Amino acid sequence: DAKTTQPTSMDCAEGRAANLPCNHSTISGNEYVYWYRQIHSQGPQYIIHGLKNNETNEMASLIITEDRKSSTLILPHATLRDTAVYYCIVRSRYGGSQGNLIFGKGTKLSVKP
Amino acid sequence: DVKVTQSSRYLVKRTGEKVFLECVQDMDHENMFWYRQDPGLGLRLIYFSYDVKMKEKGDIPEGYSVSREKKERFSLILESASTNQTSMYLCASSSLGGDLNYGYTFGSGTRLTVV
């Protein structure tokens, strides 16, 4: 079972920041938070991941709370092409089947003009 | 720039047929995975492989088998296709990062319809 809880859907105005929340209250010290997104009719695409520090790359920023029980993915200037389902996934830092990606239902983000 | 290639984008097969879904990656990744995706159920892991000739069952292996004869190729086999196997099938690969600092790369998917 997925170890995360996300809102089913969210809307965002084009050009504004999109803030996607994720709860992972049972996360252990050995688990990363990963974010993927899936644009309609395509395979999921890796966005970003983190352990306990905030992370930023060319696509997004990831803010993880100090207790690591929740996180927020931030798309700083959302465009129409960011409309997708966003998946927050908790994943073991060790190999083997514990490290497999287990997808939940995700958040359907709709960016509107 | 295509890294994970699935042989067919759309496939229509008859009930009872043996179906092969092929996946090839050109990133020299050790790990390969097969998922299926259905409305309301999300992505579910069918089988995975961490090395050539090696395979492990995921969450929903029933009705499927896999083959990994070469590092770059991972095949999903439906021994006797049934209508409840109509779905989008997604292949992924990842490298064997000791600290798992590597994401998965997914293919574009194969939409299989069994009639």
Coordinates of N, CA and C in Angstrom, one line a residue:
Chain A
D1 N 0.8 -1.2 0.0 CA 0.0 0.0 0.0 C 0.9 1.2 0.0
A2 N 0.4 2.3 -0.7 CA 1.1 3.5 -0.7 C 1.1 4.1 0.7
K3 N 2.3 4.8 1.1 CA 2.4 5.3 2.4 C 2.2 6.8 2.4
T4 N 1.5 7.3 1.4 CA 1.4 8.8 1.3 C -0.1 9.1 1.1
T5 N -0.5 10.3 1.5 CA -1.8 10.8 1.3 C -1.7 12.2 0.6
Q6 N -2.4 12.3 -0.6 CA -2.4 13.5 -1.4 C -3.8 13.9 -1.7
P7 N -4.1 15.2 -1.9 CA -5.4 15.6 -2.4 C -5.7 15.0 -3.7
T8 N -6.9 14.7 -4.0 CA -7.3 14.1 -5.3 C -7.0 15.0 -6.5
S9 N -7.3 16.3 -6.3 CA -7.2 17.2 -7.4 C -6.9 18.6 -6.9
M10 N -6.3 19.5 -7.7 CA -6.0 20.9 -7.4 C -6.0 21.6 -8.7
D11 N -6.3 22.9 -8.6 CA -6.3 23.8 -9.7 C -5.2 24.9 -9.4
C12 N -4.6 25.4 -10.5 CA -3.6 26.5 -10.3 C -3.7 27.4 -11.6
A13 N -3.6 28.7 -11.3 CA -3.6 29.6 -12.5 C -2.2 29.7 -13.1
E14 N -2.3 29.8 -14.4 CA -1.0 29.8 -15.2 C -0.1 31.0 -14.7
G15 N 1.2 30.7 -14.5 CA 2.1 31.7 -14.1 C 2.2 31.8 -12.6
R16 N 1.3 31.2 -11.9 CA 1.4 31.2 -10.4 C 2.1 30.0 -9.9
A17 N 2.5 30.0 -8.6 CA 3.2 28.9 -8.1 C 2.1 27.8 -7.7
A18 N 2.5 26.6 -8.0 CA 1.6 25.4 -7.7 C 2.3 24.7 -6.5
N19 N 1.5 24.6 -5.4 CA 2.0 24.0 -4.2 C 1.2 22.7 -3.9
L20 N 1.9 21.6 -4.1 CA 1.2 20.3 -4.0 C 1.7 19.6 -2.7
P21 N 0.7 19.4 -1.7 CA 1.0 18.8 -0.4 C 1.0 17.3 -0.5
C22 N 1.7 16.7 0.5 CA 1.8 15.3 0.6 C 2.0 14.9 2.1
N23 N 1.2 14.0 2.7 CA 1.4 13.6 4.0 C 2.0 12.2 4.0
H24 N 3.0 12.0 4.8 CA 3.7 10.7 4.9 C 4.1 10.5 6.4
S25 N 3.1 10.4 7.2 CA 3.3 10.5 8.7 C 4.0 9.2 9.2
T26 N 4.0 8.1 8.5 CA 4.7 6.9 9.0 C 6.1 6.7 8.4
I27 N 6.6 7.8 7.7 CA 7.9 7.7 7.1 C 9.0 7.3 8.1
S28 N 9.9 6.4 7.7 CA 11.0 6.1 8.6 C 12.3 6.8 8.2
G29 N 13.3 6.8 9.1 CA 14.5 7.5 8.8 C 15.3 7.0 7.6
N30 N 15.0 5.8 7.1 CA 15.6 5.3 6.0 C 14.9 5.5 4.7
E31 N 13.9 6.3 4.7 CA 13.1 6.5 3.5 C 13.2 7.9 2.9
Y32 N 13.3 7.9 1.6 CA 13.3 9.2 0.8 C 11.8 9.5 0.4
V33 N 11.6 10.8 0.1 CA 10.4 11.2 -0.5 C 10.7 11.5 -2.0
Y34 N 10.0 10.9 -2.9 CA 10.2 11.1 -4.3 C 8.9 11.7 -4.9
W35 N 9.1 12.5 -5.9 CA 7.9 13.0 -6.7 C 8.1 12.7 -8.1
Y36 N 7.0 12.2 -8.7 CA 6.9 11.9 -10.1 C 5.7 12.6 -10.7
R37 N 5.6 12.8 -12.0 CA 4.4 13.3 -12.6 C 4.1 12.5 -13.8
Q38 N 2.9 12.4 -14.2 CA 2.4 11.7 -15.4 C 1.5 12.6 -16.2
I39 N 2.0 13.0 -17.3 CA 1.2 13.8 -18.3 C 0.4 12.8 -19.1
H40 N -0.8 13.2 -19.4 CA -1.8 12.3 -20.1 C -1.1 11.4 -21.2
S41 N -1.3 10.1 -21.1 CA -0.9 9.2 -22.2 C 0.6 9.0 -22.3
Q42 N 1.3 9.4 -21.2 CA 2.8 9.2 -21.2 C 3.2 8.5 -19.9
G43 N 4.4 8.0 -19.9 CA 4.9 7.3 -18.7 C 5.2 8.3 -17.6
P44 N 5.3 7.9 -16.4 CA 5.6 8.9 -15.3 C 7.1 9.4 -15.5
Q45 N 7.3 10.6 -15.1 CA 8.5 11.3 -15.2 C 9.0 11.7 -13.8
Y46 N 10.3 11.4 -13.6 CA 10.9 11.8 -12.3 C 11.0 13.3 -12.2
I47 N 10.7 13.9 -11.0 CA 10.8 15.3 -10.8 C 11.9 15.6 -9.8
I48 N 11.9 15.1 -8.6 CA 12.8 15.5 -7.6 C 12.7 14.5 -6.4
H49 N 13.7 14.4 -5.6 CA 13.5 13.6 -4.4 C 14.4 14.2 -3.2
G50 N 14.1 13.8 -2.0 CA 14.8 14.4 -0.9 C 14.7 13.4 0.3
L51 N 15.6 13.6 1.3 CA 15.6 12.8 2.5 C 15.1 13.7 3.7
K52 N 15.8 14.8 4.0 CA 15.3 15.6 5.1 C 15.6 17.1 4.8
N53 N 16.5 17.4 3.9 CA 16.7 18.8 3.5 C 15.9 19.2 2.4
N54 N 15.6 20.5 2.3 CA 14.9 21.0 1.1 C 15.8 20.8 -0.1
E55 N 15.1 20.6 -1.3 CA 15.9 20.4 -2.5 C 15.3 21.2 -3.6
T56 N 16.1 21.6 -4.5 CA 15.6 22.4 -5.7 C 16.4 21.9 -6.9
N57 N 15.7 21.8 -8.0 CA 16.3 21.5 -9.3 C 15.6 22.4 -10.4
E58 N 15.9 22.1 -11.6 CA 15.4 23.0 -12.7 C 13.9 22.9 -12.9
M59 N 13.3 21.8 -12.3 CA 11.9 21.6 -12.5 C 11.1 22.1 -11.3
A60 N 11.6 21.9 -10.1 CA 10.7 22.1 -8.9 C 11.6 22.3 -7.7
S61 N 10.9 22.6 -6.6 CA 11.5 22.6 -5.2 C 10.7 21.7 -4.4
L62 N 11.4 21.1 -3.4 CA 10.8 20.1 -2.5 C 11.1 20.6 -1.1
I63 N 10.0 20.9 -0.3 CA 10.1 21.3 1.0 C 9.6 20.2 1.9
I64 N 10.5 19.7 2.8 CA 10.2 18.7 3.7 C 10.1 19.2 5.1
T65 N 9.1 19.0 5.9 CA 9.0 19.5 7.2 C 10.0 18.9 8.1
E66 N 10.3 19.6 9.2 CA 11.4 19.1 10.1 C 11.2 17.7 10.7
D67 N 9.9 17.4 11.0 CA 9.6 16.1 11.5 C 9.4 15.0 10.4
R68 N 9.6 15.5 9.1 CA 9.5 14.6 7.9 C 8.2 14.0 7.7
K69 N 7.2 14.4 8.4 CA 5.9 13.8 8.2 C 5.1 14.3 7.0
S70 N 5.5 15.4 6.5 CA 4.8 15.9 5.3 C 5.8 16.7 4.4
S71 N 5.4 16.9 3.2 CA 6.3 17.7 2.2 C 5.4 18.4 1.3
T72 N 6.0 19.4 0.6 CA 5.3 20.1 -0.5 C 6.2 20.2 -1.7
L73 N 5.6 19.9 -2.8 CA 6.3 20.1 -4.1 C 5.8 21.5 -4.6
I74 N 6.8 22.3 -5.0 CA 6.5 23.6 -5.5 C 6.9 23.7 -7.0
L75 N 6.0 24.0 -7.9 CA 6.3 24.4 -9.2 C 6.2 25.9 -9.3
P76 N 7.3 26.6 -9.4 CA 7.3 28.1 -9.1 C 6.5 28.9 -10.1
H77 N 6.4 28.6 -11.3 CA 5.6 29.3 -12.3 C 4.9 28.3 -13.2
A78 N 3.8 27.9 -12.8 CA 3.1 26.8 -13.5 C 2.7 27.2 -14.9
T79 N 2.9 26.3 -15.8 CA 2.4 26.5 -17.2 C 1.4 25.4 -17.5
L80 N 0.7 25.6 -18.7 CA -0.3 24.7 -19.1 C 0.3 23.3 -19.2
R81 N 1.5 23.2 -19.6 CA 2.2 21.9 -19.8 C 2.5 21.2 -18.5
D82 N 2.3 21.9 -17.4 CA 2.4 21.2 -16.1 C 1.1 20.5 -15.6
T83 N 0.1 20.6 -16.4 CA -1.1 19.8 -16.1 C -0.8 18.3 -16.2
A84 N -1.0 17.6 -15.1 CA -0.6 16.2 -15.0 C -1.1 15.7 -13.6
V85 N -0.9 14.4 -13.5 CA -1.0 13.7 -12.2 C 0.3 13.7 -11.5
Y86 N 0.4 14.2 -10.2 CA 1.6 14.2 -9.5 C 1.6 13.2 -8.4
Y87 N 2.6 12.4 -8.3 CA 2.7 11.3 -7.4 C 3.8 11.6 -6.3
C88 N 3.4 11.5 -5.1 CA 4.4 11.6 -4.0 C 4.6 10.2 -3.5
I89 N 5.9 9.7 -3.4 CA 6.2 8.3 -3.1 C 7.3 8.3 -2.0
V90 N 7.0 7.4 -1.1 CA 8.1 7.2 0.0 C 8.8 5.9 -0.4
R91 N 10.1 6.0 -0.4 CA 10.9 4.9 -0.9 C 12.1 4.6 -0.1
S92 N 12.4 3.3 0.2 CA 13.5 3.0 1.1 C 14.8 3.4 0.4
R93 N 15.8 3.8 1.2 CA 17.1 4.2 0.6 C 17.9 3.0 0.3
Y94 N 17.5 1.8 0.8 CA 18.3 0.6 0.5 C 17.7 -0.1 -0.7
G95 N 18.5 -1.0 -1.2 CA 18.1 -1.7 -2.4 C 17.1 -2.8 -2.2
G96 N 17.0 -3.7 -3.1 CA 16.0 -4.7 -3.0 C 14.6 -4.3 -3.2
S97 N 13.7 -5.1 -2.9 CA 12.2 -4.8 -3.1 C 11.8 -3.7 -2.2
Q98 N 12.5 -3.4 -1.1 CA 12.1 -2.3 -0.3 C 12.3 -0.9 -1.0
G99 N 13.1 -1.0 -2.0 CA 13.4 0.3 -2.8 C 12.5 0.5 -4.0
N100 N 11.6 -0.5 -4.2 CA 10.7 -0.3 -5.4 C 9.8 0.8 -5.2
L101 N 9.4 1.5 -6.3 CA 8.4 2.6 -6.3 C 7.0 2.0 -6.2
I102 N 6.3 2.4 -5.2 CA 4.9 2.0 -5.1 C 4.1 3.3 -5.2
F103 N 3.2 3.3 -6.3 CA 2.5 4.5 -6.6 C 1.1 4.5 -5.9
G104 N 0.7 5.7 -5.4 CA -0.6 5.9 -5.0 C -1.5 6.5 -6.0
K105 N -2.6 7.2 -5.7 CA -3.5 7.7 -6.7 C -3.0 9.1 -7.2
G106 N -2.2 9.8 -6.4 CA -1.6 11.1 -6.9 C -2.6 12.2 -6.8
T107 N -2.1 13.4 -7.2 CA -3.0 14.6 -7.3 C -3.1 15.0 -8.7
K108 N -4.3 15.2 -9.2 CA -4.5 15.7 -10.6 C -4.4 17.2 -10.5
L109 N -3.3 17.8 -11.1 CA -3.1 19.2 -11.1 C -3.6 19.8 -12.5
S110 N -4.5 20.7 -12.4 CA -5.0 21.4 -13.6 C -4.5 22.8 -13.6
V111 N -3.7 23.2 -14.6 CA -3.2 24.6 -14.7 C -4.2 25.3 -15.7
K112 N -4.8 26.3 -15.3 CA -5.8 27.0 -16.1 C -5.3 28.4 -16.6
P113 N -5.6 28.8 -17.8 CA -5.2 30.1 -18.3 C -5.7 31.2 -17.6
Chain B
D1 N 16.7 10.8 -28.2 CA 16.9 10.9 -26.8 C 16.0 9.8 -26.0
V2 N 15.5 8.9 -26.8 CA 14.6 7.9 -26.2 C 15.5 6.9 -25.4
K3 N 15.1 6.6 -24.1 CA 16.0 5.8 -23.3 C 15.3 4.5 -23.0
V4 N 14.0 4.4 -22.8 CA 13.2 3.2 -22.5 C 12.2 3.1 -23.6
T5 N 12.3 2.0 -24.4 CA 11.5 1.9 -25.6 C 10.6 0.6 -25.4
Q6 N 9.3 0.9 -25.5 CA 8.3 -0.2 -25.5 C 7.9 -0.5 -27.0
S7 N 7.9 -1.8 -27.3 CA 7.8 -2.1 -28.7 C 6.5 -1.6 -29.4
S8 N 5.4 -1.6 -28.7 CA 4.2 -1.2 -29.3 C 3.5 -0.1 -28.5
R9 N 2.9 0.8 -29.1 CA 2.1 1.8 -28.4 C 0.7 1.3 -28.2
Y10 N 0.1 0.7 -29.2 CA -1.2 0.1 -29.1 C -1.2 -1.3 -29.6
L11 N -1.9 -2.2 -28.9 CA -2.0 -3.6 -29.3 C -3.4 -4.2 -29.0
V12 N -3.9 -4.9 -30.0 CA -5.2 -5.6 -29.8 C -5.0 -7.1 -30.0
K13 N -5.4 -7.8 -29.0 CA -5.2 -9.3 -29.0 C -6.5 -10.0 -28.6
R14 N -6.6 -11.3 -29.0 CA -7.8 -12.0 -28.7 C -7.6 -12.8 -27.4
T15 N -8.7 -13.1 -26.8 CA -8.7 -13.9 -25.6 C -8.0 -15.2 -25.9
G16 N -7.1 -15.6 -24.9 CA -6.4 -16.9 -25.1 C -5.1 -16.8 -25.8
E17 N -4.8 -15.7 -26.5 CA -3.6 -15.6 -27.2 C -2.4 -15.4 -26.2
K18 N -1.2 -15.8 -26.6 CA 0.0 -15.6 -25.8 C 0.5 -14.2 -26.3
V19 N 0.7 -13.3 -25.4 CA 1.1 -12.0 -25.8 C 2.5 -11.6 -25.2
F20 N 3.3 -11.0 -26.0 CA 4.7 -10.6 -25.6 C 4.7 -9.1 -25.6
L21 N 5.1 -8.5 -24.5 CA 5.3 -7.0 -24.5 C 6.8 -6.8 -24.3
E22 N 7.4 -6.1 -25.2 CA 8.9 -6.0 -25.1 C 9.3 -4.6 -24.6
C23 N 10.4 -4.5 -23.9 CA 10.9 -3.3 -23.4 C 12.4 -3.3 -23.5
V24 N 13.0 -2.3 -24.0 CA 14.4 -2.2 -24.2 C 14.9 -0.8 -23.6
Q25 N 16.0 -0.9 -22.9 CA 16.6 0.4 -22.3 C 18.0 0.5 -22.8
D26 N 18.5 1.7 -23.1 CA 19.8 1.9 -23.6 C 20.7 2.6 -22.6
M27 N 20.4 2.6 -21.3 CA 21.1 3.3 -20.2 C 22.0 2.4 -19.4
D28 N 22.1 1.1 -19.8 CA 22.9 0.1 -19.1 C 22.4 0.0 -17.6
H29 N 21.1 0.1 -17.4 CA 20.5 0.0 -16.1 C 20.4 -1.5 -15.7
E30 N 20.7 -1.7 -14.4 CA 20.6 -3.1 -13.8 C 19.1 -3.5 -13.6
N31 N 18.3 -2.5 -13.1 CA 16.9 -2.8 -12.7 C 15.9 -2.5 -13.7
M32 N 15.0 -3.4 -13.9 CA 13.8 -3.2 -14.8 C 12.5 -3.6 -14.2
F33 N 11.5 -3.0 -14.6 CA 10.2 -3.1 -13.9 C 9.0 -3.1 -15.0
W34 N 8.0 -3.9 -14.6 CA 6.8 -3.8 -15.4 C 5.6 -3.4 -14.5
Y35 N 4.9 -2.4 -14.9 CA 3.7 -2.0 -14.2 C 2.5 -2.1 -15.1
R36 N 1.3 -2.1 -14.5 CA 0.1 -1.9 -15.3 C -0.7 -0.7 -14.6
Q37 N -1.4 0.0 -15.4 CA -2.1 1.2 -14.9 C -3.6 1.1 -15.4
D38 N -4.5 1.2 -14.4 CA -5.9 1.1 -14.7 C -6.6 2.3 -14.0
P39 N -7.6 2.8 -14.6 CA -8.4 4.0 -14.0 C -8.8 3.6 -12.6
G40 N -8.6 4.5 -11.6 CA -9.0 4.3 -10.3 C -8.1 3.4 -9.4
L41 N -7.2 2.7 -10.1 CA -6.3 1.8 -9.4 C -4.8 2.2 -9.4
G42 N -4.5 3.2 -10.3 CA -3.2 3.7 -10.3 C -2.2 2.7 -10.9
L43 N -0.9 2.9 -10.7 CA 0.1 2.0 -11.2 C 0.4 0.9 -10.2
R44 N 0.4 -0.4 -10.7 CA 0.6 -1.5 -9.9 C 1.8 -2.3 -10.4
L45 N 2.7 -2.8 -9.6 CA 3.9 -3.5 -10.0 C 3.6 -4.9 -10.3
I46 N 4.0 -5.4 -11.4 CA 3.7 -6.8 -11.8 C 4.9 -7.7 -11.5
Y47 N 6.0 -7.3 -12.1 CA 7.3 -8.1 -12.0 C 8.4 -7.1 -12.0
F48 N 9.6 -7.5 -11.5 CA 10.8 -6.7 -11.6 C 12.0 -7.6 -11.7
S49 N 13.1 -7.0 -12.1 CA 14.3 -7.8 -12.3 C 15.5 -6.9 -11.9
Y50 N 16.4 -7.4 -11.1 CA 17.6 -6.7 -10.7 C 18.8 -7.1 -11.5
D51 N 18.7 -8.2 -12.3 CA 19.9 -8.6 -13.1 C 19.4 -9.6 -14.2
V52 N 20.3 -9.9 -15.1 CA 20.0 -10.8 -16.2 C 19.6 -12.1 -15.6
K53 N 18.5 -12.7 -16.1 CA 18.0 -14.1 -15.7 C 17.4 -14.0 -14.3
M54 N 17.3 -12.9 -13.7 CA 16.7 -12.8 -12.4 C 15.3 -12.1 -12.5
K55 N 14.4 -12.6 -11.7 CA 13.1 -12.0 -11.7 C 12.4 -12.1 -10.4
E56 N 11.6 -11.2 -10.0 CA 10.9 -11.3 -8.7 C 9.4 -10.8 -9.0
K57 N 8.5 -11.4 -8.2 CA 7.1 -11.0 -8.3 C 6.9 -9.7 -7.6
G58 N 6.0 -8.9 -8.3 CA 5.6 -7.7 -7.7 C 4.2 -7.9 -6.9
D59 N 3.4 -6.9 -7.0 CA 2.1 -7.0 -6.2 C 1.0 -7.8 -7.0
I60 N 1.1 -7.9 -8.3 CA 0.0 -8.5 -9.1 C 0.6 -9.4 -10.2
P61 N 1.3 -10.5 -9.8 CA 2.0 -11.3 -10.9 C 1.1 -12.3 -11.6
E62 N -0.1 -12.5 -11.0 CA -0.9 -13.6 -11.5 C -1.3 -13.4 -13.0
G63 N -1.1 -14.4 -13.8 CA -1.4 -14.3 -15.2 C -0.3 -13.8 -16.1
Y64 N 0.8 -13.5 -15.4 CA 1.9 -12.9 -16.2 C 3.2 -13.7 -15.9
S65 N 4.1 -13.6 -16.8 CA 5.5 -14.1 -16.6 C 6.4 -13.1 -17.2
V66 N 7.7 -13.2 -17.0 CA 8.7 -12.3 -17.6 C 9.9 -13.0 -18.0
S67 N 10.7 -12.4 -18.8 CA 12.0 -12.9 -19.3 C 13.0 -11.8 -19.4
R68 N 14.2 -12.1 -18.8 CA 15.3 -11.1 -18.9 C 16.6 -11.9 -19.3
E69 N 16.7 -12.1 -20.6 CA 17.9 -12.8 -21.2 C 19.1 -11.9 -21.4
K70 N 18.8 -10.7 -21.6 CA 19.9 -9.7 -21.8 C 19.6 -8.5 -20.9
K71 N 20.7 -7.8 -20.5 CA 20.5 -6.7 -19.6 C 19.6 -5.6 -20.1
E72 N 19.6 -5.4 -21.3 CA 18.9 -4.2 -21.9 C 17.4 -4.5 -22.2
R73 N 17.0 -5.8 -22.1 CA 15.7 -6.2 -22.5 C 14.9 -6.9 -21.5
F74 N 13.7 -6.5 -21.3 CA 12.8 -7.1 -20.2 C 11.4 -7.3 -20.9
S75 N 11.0 -8.6 -21.0 CA 9.8 -8.9 -21.7 C 8.7 -9.3 -20.7
L76 N 7.5 -8.9 -20.9 CA 6.4 -9.3 -20.1 C 5.5 -10.2 -21.0
I77 N 5.1 -11.4 -20.4 CA 4.4 -12.4 -21.2 C 3.1 -12.6 -20.5
L78 N 2.0 -12.5 -21.4 CA 0.7 -12.9 -20.9 C 0.5 -14.3 -21.5
E79 N 0.5 -15.3 -20.7 CA 0.5 -16.7 -21.2 C -0.8 -17.0 -21.9
S80 N -1.9 -16.5 -21.5 CA -3.2 -16.7 -22.1 C -4.1 -15.5 -21.8
A81 N -4.0 -14.5 -22.7 CA -4.6 -13.2 -22.5 C -6.1 -13.3 -22.1
S82 N -6.5 -12.5 -21.2 CA -7.9 -12.4 -20.8 C -8.4 -11.0 -20.9
T83 N -9.7 -10.8 -20.9 CA -10.2 -9.4 -21.0 C -9.8 -8.5 -19.8
N84 N -9.6 -9.2 -18.7 CA -9.3 -8.3 -17.5 C -7.8 -7.9 -17.5
Q85 N -7.1 -8.3 -18.5 CA -5.7 -7.8 -18.7 C -5.6 -6.7 -19.7
T86 N -6.8 -6.2 -20.1 CA -6.8 -5.0 -20.9 C -6.4 -3.8 -20.0
S87 N -5.3 -3.1 -20.4 CA -4.8 -2.1 -19.5 C -3.7 -1.4 -20.3
M88 N -3.1 -0.4 -19.6 CA -1.9 0.3 -20.0 C -0.7 -0.3 -19.3
Y89 N 0.3 -0.8 -20.1 CA 1.4 -1.4 -19.5 C 2.6 -0.5 -19.6
L90 N 3.3 -0.3 -18.5 CA 4.5 0.6 -18.4 C 5.7 -0.1 -18.0
C91 N 6.8 0.1 -18.7 CA 8.1 -0.5 -18.4 C 8.9 0.6 -17.8
A92 N 9.8 0.3 -16.9 CA 10.7 1.3 -16.3 C 12.1 0.6 -16.0
S93 N 13.1 1.5 -15.9 CA 14.4 1.0 -15.6 C 15.1 1.9 -14.6
S94 N 16.0 1.4 -13.8 CA 16.8 2.3 -12.9 C 18.2 1.7 -12.7
S95 N 19.1 2.5 -12.3 CA 20.4 2.0 -12.1 C 20.5 1.5 -10.6
L96 N 21.6 0.7 -10.4 CA 21.7 0.1 -9.0 C 22.5 1.1 -8.2
G97 N 21.9 2.2 -7.8 CA 22.5 3.1 -6.9 C 22.5 2.6 -5.5
G98 N 23.6 2.6 -4.8 CA 23.7 2.0 -3.5 C 22.9 2.9 -2.5
D99 N 22.8 4.2 -2.8 CA 22.0 5.0 -1.9 C 20.7 5.4 -2.6
L100 N 20.4 4.7 -3.6 CA 19.1 4.9 -4.4 C 18.9 6.4 -4.7
N101 N 19.9 7.0 -5.2 CA 19.8 8.4 -5.6 C 19.4 8.5 -7.1
Y102 N 18.8 7.5 -7.5 CA 18.4 7.5 -8.9 C 16.9 7.3 -9.1
G103 N 16.3 8.0 -9.9 CA 14.9 7.8 -10.2 C 14.8 6.7 -11.3
Y104 N 13.5 6.4 -11.5 CA 13.2 5.5 -12.6 C 13.0 6.3 -13.9
T105 N 13.3 5.6 -15.0 CA 13.0 6.1 -16.3 C 11.9 5.2 -16.9
F106 N 10.8 5.8 -17.3 CA 9.7 5.0 -17.8 C 9.6 5.1 -19.3
G107 N 9.1 4.1 -19.9 CA 8.7 4.1 -21.3 C 7.4 4.8 -21.5
S108 N 6.9 4.9 -22.8 CA 5.7 5.6 -23.1 C 4.5 4.8 -22.9
G109 N 4.6 3.5 -22.7 CA 3.5 2.7 -22.4 C 3.0 1.9 -23.6
T110 N 2.4 0.8 -23.3 CA 1.7 0.0 -24.3 C 0.2 -0.2 -23.9
R111 N -0.7 0.3 -24.7 CA -2.1 0.2 -24.4 C -2.6 -1.1 -25.0
L112 N -2.8 -2.1 -24.2 CA -3.3 -3.4 -24.7 C -4.8 -3.6 -24.5
T113 N -5.4 -4.0 -25.5 CA -6.8 -4.4 -25.5 C -7.0 -5.8 -25.8
V114 N -7.6 -6.6 -24.9 CA -7.9 -8.0 -25.2 C -9.4 -8.1 -25.5
V115 N -9.7 -8.7 -26.7 CA -11.1 -8.8 -27.1 C -11.5 -10.3 -27.1

